[in-house]
Tab-separated table of C-alpha atoms in Angstrom:
chain	number	residue	atom	x	y	z
U	13	MET	CA	28.790	-31.121	-38.627
U	14	ASN	CA	30.897	-33.064	-41.173
U	15	SER	CA	30.610	-32.712	-44.954
U	16	ARG	CA	28.667	-35.962	-45.267
U	17	THR	CA	26.004	-34.817	-42.836
U	18	GLN	CA	25.886	-31.350	-44.419
U	19	ALA	CA	25.300	-32.862	-47.861
U	20	ALA	CA	22.577	-35.084	-46.457
U	21	ILE	CA	20.544	-32.313	-44.896
U	22	THR	CA	20.856	-29.901	-47.806
U	23	GLY	CA	20.639	-32.355	-50.683
U	24	PRO	CA	17.578	-32.965	-52.874
U	25	SER	CA	16.215	-35.740	-50.652
U	26	ALA	CA	17.007	-34.733	-47.086
U	27	LYS	CA	14.724	-37.259	-45.393
U	28	LYS	CA	16.040	-40.213	-47.398
U	29	ASN	CA	19.661	-39.171	-46.919
U	30	LEU	CA	19.282	-38.712	-43.181
U	31	GLU	CA	17.888	-42.221	-42.840
U	32	HIS	CA	21.085	-43.665	-44.378
U	33	LEU	CA	23.530	-41.839	-42.124
U	34	ASP	CA	25.249	-43.647	-39.264
U	35	LEU	CA	22.865	-42.108	-36.745
U	36	PRO	CA	20.713	-43.599	-33.994
U	37	LYS	CA	17.385	-44.980	-35.209
U	38	LEU	CA	15.052	-42.006	-35.588
U	39	GLU	CA	11.419	-41.795	-36.542
U	40	MET	CA	11.353	-39.137	-39.229
U	41	PRO	CA	8.556	-36.543	-39.044
U	42	ASP	CA	5.866	-36.742	-41.694
U	43	ILE	CA	6.741	-33.521	-43.506
U	44	SER	CA	8.317	-32.691	-46.844
U	45	ASP	CA	12.040	-32.684	-47.588
U	46	SER	CA	11.943	-28.932	-48.134
U	47	ASP	CA	10.456	-28.416	-44.667
U	48	ILE	CA	13.097	-30.652	-43.074
U	49	ARG	CA	15.841	-28.647	-44.786
U	50	ALA	CA	14.181	-25.411	-43.658
U	51	ILE	CA	14.149	-26.567	-40.014
U	52	LEU	CA	17.750	-27.811	-40.107
U	53	ASN	CA	18.878	-24.493	-41.594
U	54	ALA	CA	16.598	-22.422	-39.305
U	55	ASN	CA	14.720	-20.924	-42.250
U	56	GLY	CA	11.126	-19.848	-41.760
U	57	ASP	CA	8.907	-19.437	-38.722
U	58	LYS	CA	9.592	-22.219	-36.234
U	59	ASP	CA	6.155	-21.753	-34.634
U	60	VAL	CA	4.562	-22.709	-37.961
U	61	PHE	CA	6.559	-25.955	-37.977
U	62	LYS	CA	5.602	-26.636	-34.358
U	63	ARG	CA	1.915	-26.387	-35.184
U	64	ARG	CA	2.383	-29.015	-37.882
U	65	LEU	CA	4.445	-31.456	-35.819
U	66	ASP	CA	4.009	-33.570	-32.723
U	67	ALA	CA	5.166	-32.004	-29.435
U	68	ARG	CA	8.040	-34.508	-29.168
U	69	TYR	CA	9.830	-32.571	-31.933
U	70	TYR	CA	9.591	-29.180	-30.187
U	71	ASP	CA	12.906	-29.430	-28.334
U	72	PHE	CA	14.670	-30.439	-31.542
U	73	ILE	CA	13.234	-27.427	-33.406
U	74	ASN	CA	14.093	-25.035	-30.558
U	75	ASN	CA	17.657	-26.327	-30.322
U	76	THR	CA	18.158	-26.124	-34.081
U	77	TYR	CA	17.016	-22.507	-34.244
U	78	ASP	CA	18.998	-21.562	-31.128
U	79	LYS	CA	22.209	-22.997	-32.599
U	80	HIS	CA	21.820	-20.855	-35.706
U	81	PHE	CA	20.930	-17.809	-33.619
U	82	LEU	CA	23.900	-18.268	-31.315
U	83	ASN	CA	26.936	-18.057	-33.596
U	84	ALA	CA	30.132	-19.497	-32.173
U	85	ILE	CA	31.652	-17.060	-29.687
U	86	THR	CA	35.443	-16.775	-29.737
U	87	GLN	CA	37.894	-15.787	-27.027
U	88	GLU	CA	38.484	-12.574	-28.996
U	89	ASP	CA	34.766	-11.737	-28.718
U	90	ILE	CA	34.886	-12.335	-24.965
U	91	ASN	CA	37.989	-10.150	-24.565
U	92	LYS	CA	36.326	-7.341	-26.527
U	93	TYR	CA	33.230	-7.482	-24.321
U	94	MET	CA	35.244	-7.511	-21.097
U	95	GLN	CA	37.217	-4.394	-22.045
U	96	ASN	CA	35.833	-1.084	-20.843
U	97	LYS	CA	35.324	0.899	-24.018
U	98	PRO	CA	36.396	4.548	-23.604
U	99	LEU	CA	33.468	6.955	-23.750
U	100	ALA	CA	33.289	9.287	-26.727
U	101	THR	CA	33.979	12.929	-25.958
U	102	LEU	CA	31.637	15.800	-26.758
U	103	ALA	CA	33.939	16.894	-29.593
U	104	GLU	CA	34.003	13.384	-31.092
U	105	ILE	CA	30.218	13.165	-31.028
U	106	LYS	CA	29.795	16.583	-32.646
U	107	ASP	CA	32.261	15.583	-35.348
U	108	LYS	CA	29.984	12.686	-36.368
U	109	LEU	CA	26.686	14.467	-35.740
U	110	PRO	CA	25.013	16.571	-38.479
U	111	SER	CA	25.232	20.249	-37.572
U	112	GLU	CA	21.443	20.649	-37.371
U	113	TYR	CA	21.459	18.297	-34.353
U	114	HIS	CA	24.313	19.943	-32.434
U	115	ASN	CA	21.812	21.651	-30.133
U	116	LEU	CA	20.672	18.155	-29.057
U	117	VAL	CA	24.160	16.777	-28.501
U	118	ASP	CA	23.441	16.025	-24.822
U	119	VAL	CA	21.079	13.186	-25.729
U	120	PHE	CA	23.902	11.457	-27.616
U	121	LEU	CA	26.331	11.437	-24.697
U	122	PRO	CA	27.194	7.826	-23.717
U	123	ALA	CA	26.982	8.741	-20.026
U	124	LYS	CA	23.293	9.587	-20.491
U	125	ALA	CA	22.638	6.046	-21.707
U	126	ALA	CA	23.780	4.772	-18.305
U	127	GLU	CA	21.070	6.704	-16.461
U	128	LEU	CA	17.395	5.949	-16.009
U	129	PRO	CA	14.977	8.816	-16.698
U	130	PRO	CA	12.953	10.183	-13.757
U	131	HIS	CA	10.036	8.018	-12.650
U	132	GLN	CA	6.832	9.112	-14.354
U	133	ALA	CA	3.233	9.210	-13.122
U	134	HIS	CA	2.224	5.906	-14.729
U	135	ASN	CA	3.578	2.393	-14.203
U	136	HIS	CA	3.807	-0.214	-16.941
U	137	ARG	CA	1.730	-3.355	-16.407
U	138	ILE	CA	2.077	-6.729	-18.123
U	139	ASP	CA	-1.017	-8.934	-17.929
U	140	LEU	CA	-0.788	-12.708	-18.321
U	141	LYS	CA	-3.303	-15.025	-19.914
U	142	GLU	CA	-5.800	-16.496	-17.463
U	143	GLY	CA	-4.659	-19.700	-15.801
U	144	THR	CA	-0.972	-19.224	-16.650
U	145	THR	CA	2.002	-18.620	-14.387
U	146	PRO	CA	5.406	-17.139	-15.274
U	147	PRO	CA	7.756	-19.922	-16.397
U	148	THR	CA	10.858	-20.999	-14.540
U	149	ALA	CA	13.553	-21.942	-17.048
U	150	ARG	CA	16.960	-23.317	-16.164
U	151	ASN	CA	19.919	-21.532	-17.683
U	152	ARG	CA	21.830	-23.225	-20.464
U	153	PRO	CA	25.332	-24.507	-19.644
U	154	HIS	CA	28.059	-21.902	-20.209
U	155	LEU	CA	31.831	-22.058	-20.377
U	156	GLN	CA	33.831	-20.441	-17.578
U	157	GLN	CA	34.756	-17.473	-19.780
U	158	GLU	CA	31.126	-17.014	-20.820
U	159	LEU	CA	30.101	-16.938	-17.154
U	160	LYS	CA	32.500	-14.008	-16.685
U	161	VAL	CA	30.656	-12.171	-19.473
U	162	ILE	CA	27.307	-12.842	-17.784
U	163	LYS	CA	28.656	-11.678	-14.403
U	164	LYS	CA	29.922	-8.441	-15.982
U	165	PHE	CA	26.518	-7.921	-17.620
U	166	PHE	CA	24.762	-8.238	-14.250
U	167	ASP	CA	27.340	-6.148	-12.369
U	168	ASP	CA	27.129	-3.317	-14.920
U	169	ASN	CA	23.335	-3.235	-14.948
U	170	LEU	CA	23.038	-3.494	-11.165
U	171	GLN	CA	25.417	-0.553	-10.822
U	172	LYS	CA	23.284	1.507	-13.236
U	173	ASN	CA	20.101	0.457	-11.378
U	174	PHE	CA	18.745	-0.934	-14.659
U	175	ILE	CA	18.003	-4.188	-12.814
U	176	ARG	CA	17.668	-5.236	-9.182
U	177	ALA	CA	17.850	-8.439	-7.190
U	178	SER	CA	14.663	-10.501	-7.179
U	179	LYS	CA	13.295	-13.448	-5.216
U	180	SER	CA	10.680	-14.277	-7.847
U	181	PRO	CA	10.403	-17.991	-8.701
U	182	ALA	CA	10.065	-17.002	-12.369
U	183	ALA	CA	13.237	-17.089	-14.451
U	184	ALA	CA	14.394	-16.760	-18.053
U	185	PRO	CA	17.691	-18.075	-19.445
U	186	ILE	CA	20.547	-15.916	-20.724
U	187	LEU	CA	21.685	-16.153	-24.346
U	188	LEU	CA	25.047	-14.947	-25.655
U	189	ALA	CA	25.264	-14.013	-29.344
U	190	LYS	CA	28.233	-12.967	-31.430
U	191	LYS	CA	28.008	-9.412	-32.789
U	192	PRO	CA	28.662	-9.029	-36.540
U	193	GLY	CA	31.659	-6.772	-35.859
U	194	GLY	CA	32.983	-8.877	-32.994
U	195	GLY	CA	32.128	-8.811	-29.318
U	196	ILE	CA	29.084	-10.230	-27.562
U	197	GLN	CA	25.449	-9.232	-27.234
U	198	VAL	CA	23.695	-10.511	-24.115
U	199	TYR	CA	20.022	-11.449	-24.481
U	200	VAL	CA	17.423	-12.643	-22.000
U	201	ASP	CA	15.250	-15.362	-23.534
U	202	TYR	CA	11.762	-14.087	-22.724
U	203	ARG	CA	9.981	-16.326	-25.229
U	204	GLY	CA	8.359	-18.318	-22.431
U	205	PHE	CA	6.927	-15.114	-20.950
U	206	ASN	CA	5.897	-13.751	-24.341
U	207	ASN	CA	3.854	-16.880	-25.024
U	208	ILE	CA	1.597	-16.209	-22.015
U	209	THR	CA	1.456	-12.410	-22.236
U	210	ILE	CA	-1.766	-10.688	-23.268
U	211	LYS	CA	-0.840	-8.636	-26.320
U	212	ASN	CA	-2.046	-5.042	-26.378
């Protein structure tokens, strides 16, 4: 985004300024300037804006919020994710752990986080709203280096038995987000599923 466009969308009259940019002819939504600025800056609840706008603007709102959510990922972030971080030793954990919790040190061992607990007597069930089916969403395009991150994510979780191969027609896209301290956090975009799930 250049400085001219940035000034237009954040200035006192966003709608008027946008109409004078060298952009394709657009029909501006019938909402206030403050709401337009909020959408362009991903401020506020996007579902509230969707309820107030025609469905043709939904993709624009989703893309705007996704771009703000997905900060630019650098090669350094990718390299940090791909490196196998050495596991902390028992002594290192105890050094950072308050003494009153030293008897529980086992639960803080990184190796324990790579294991599933024993299967319990009850299974979790997710009920969907009547008349709905799980969505099938195509993945967003990713760069070659980002695909390596996604492959590592799947390989690691398959090895831990956290996930397993599935032939279900339902699918949710993968999102990659930059961590504040560098590196990458991998998310699965379950918003489509959440929209049809019966809340309990």
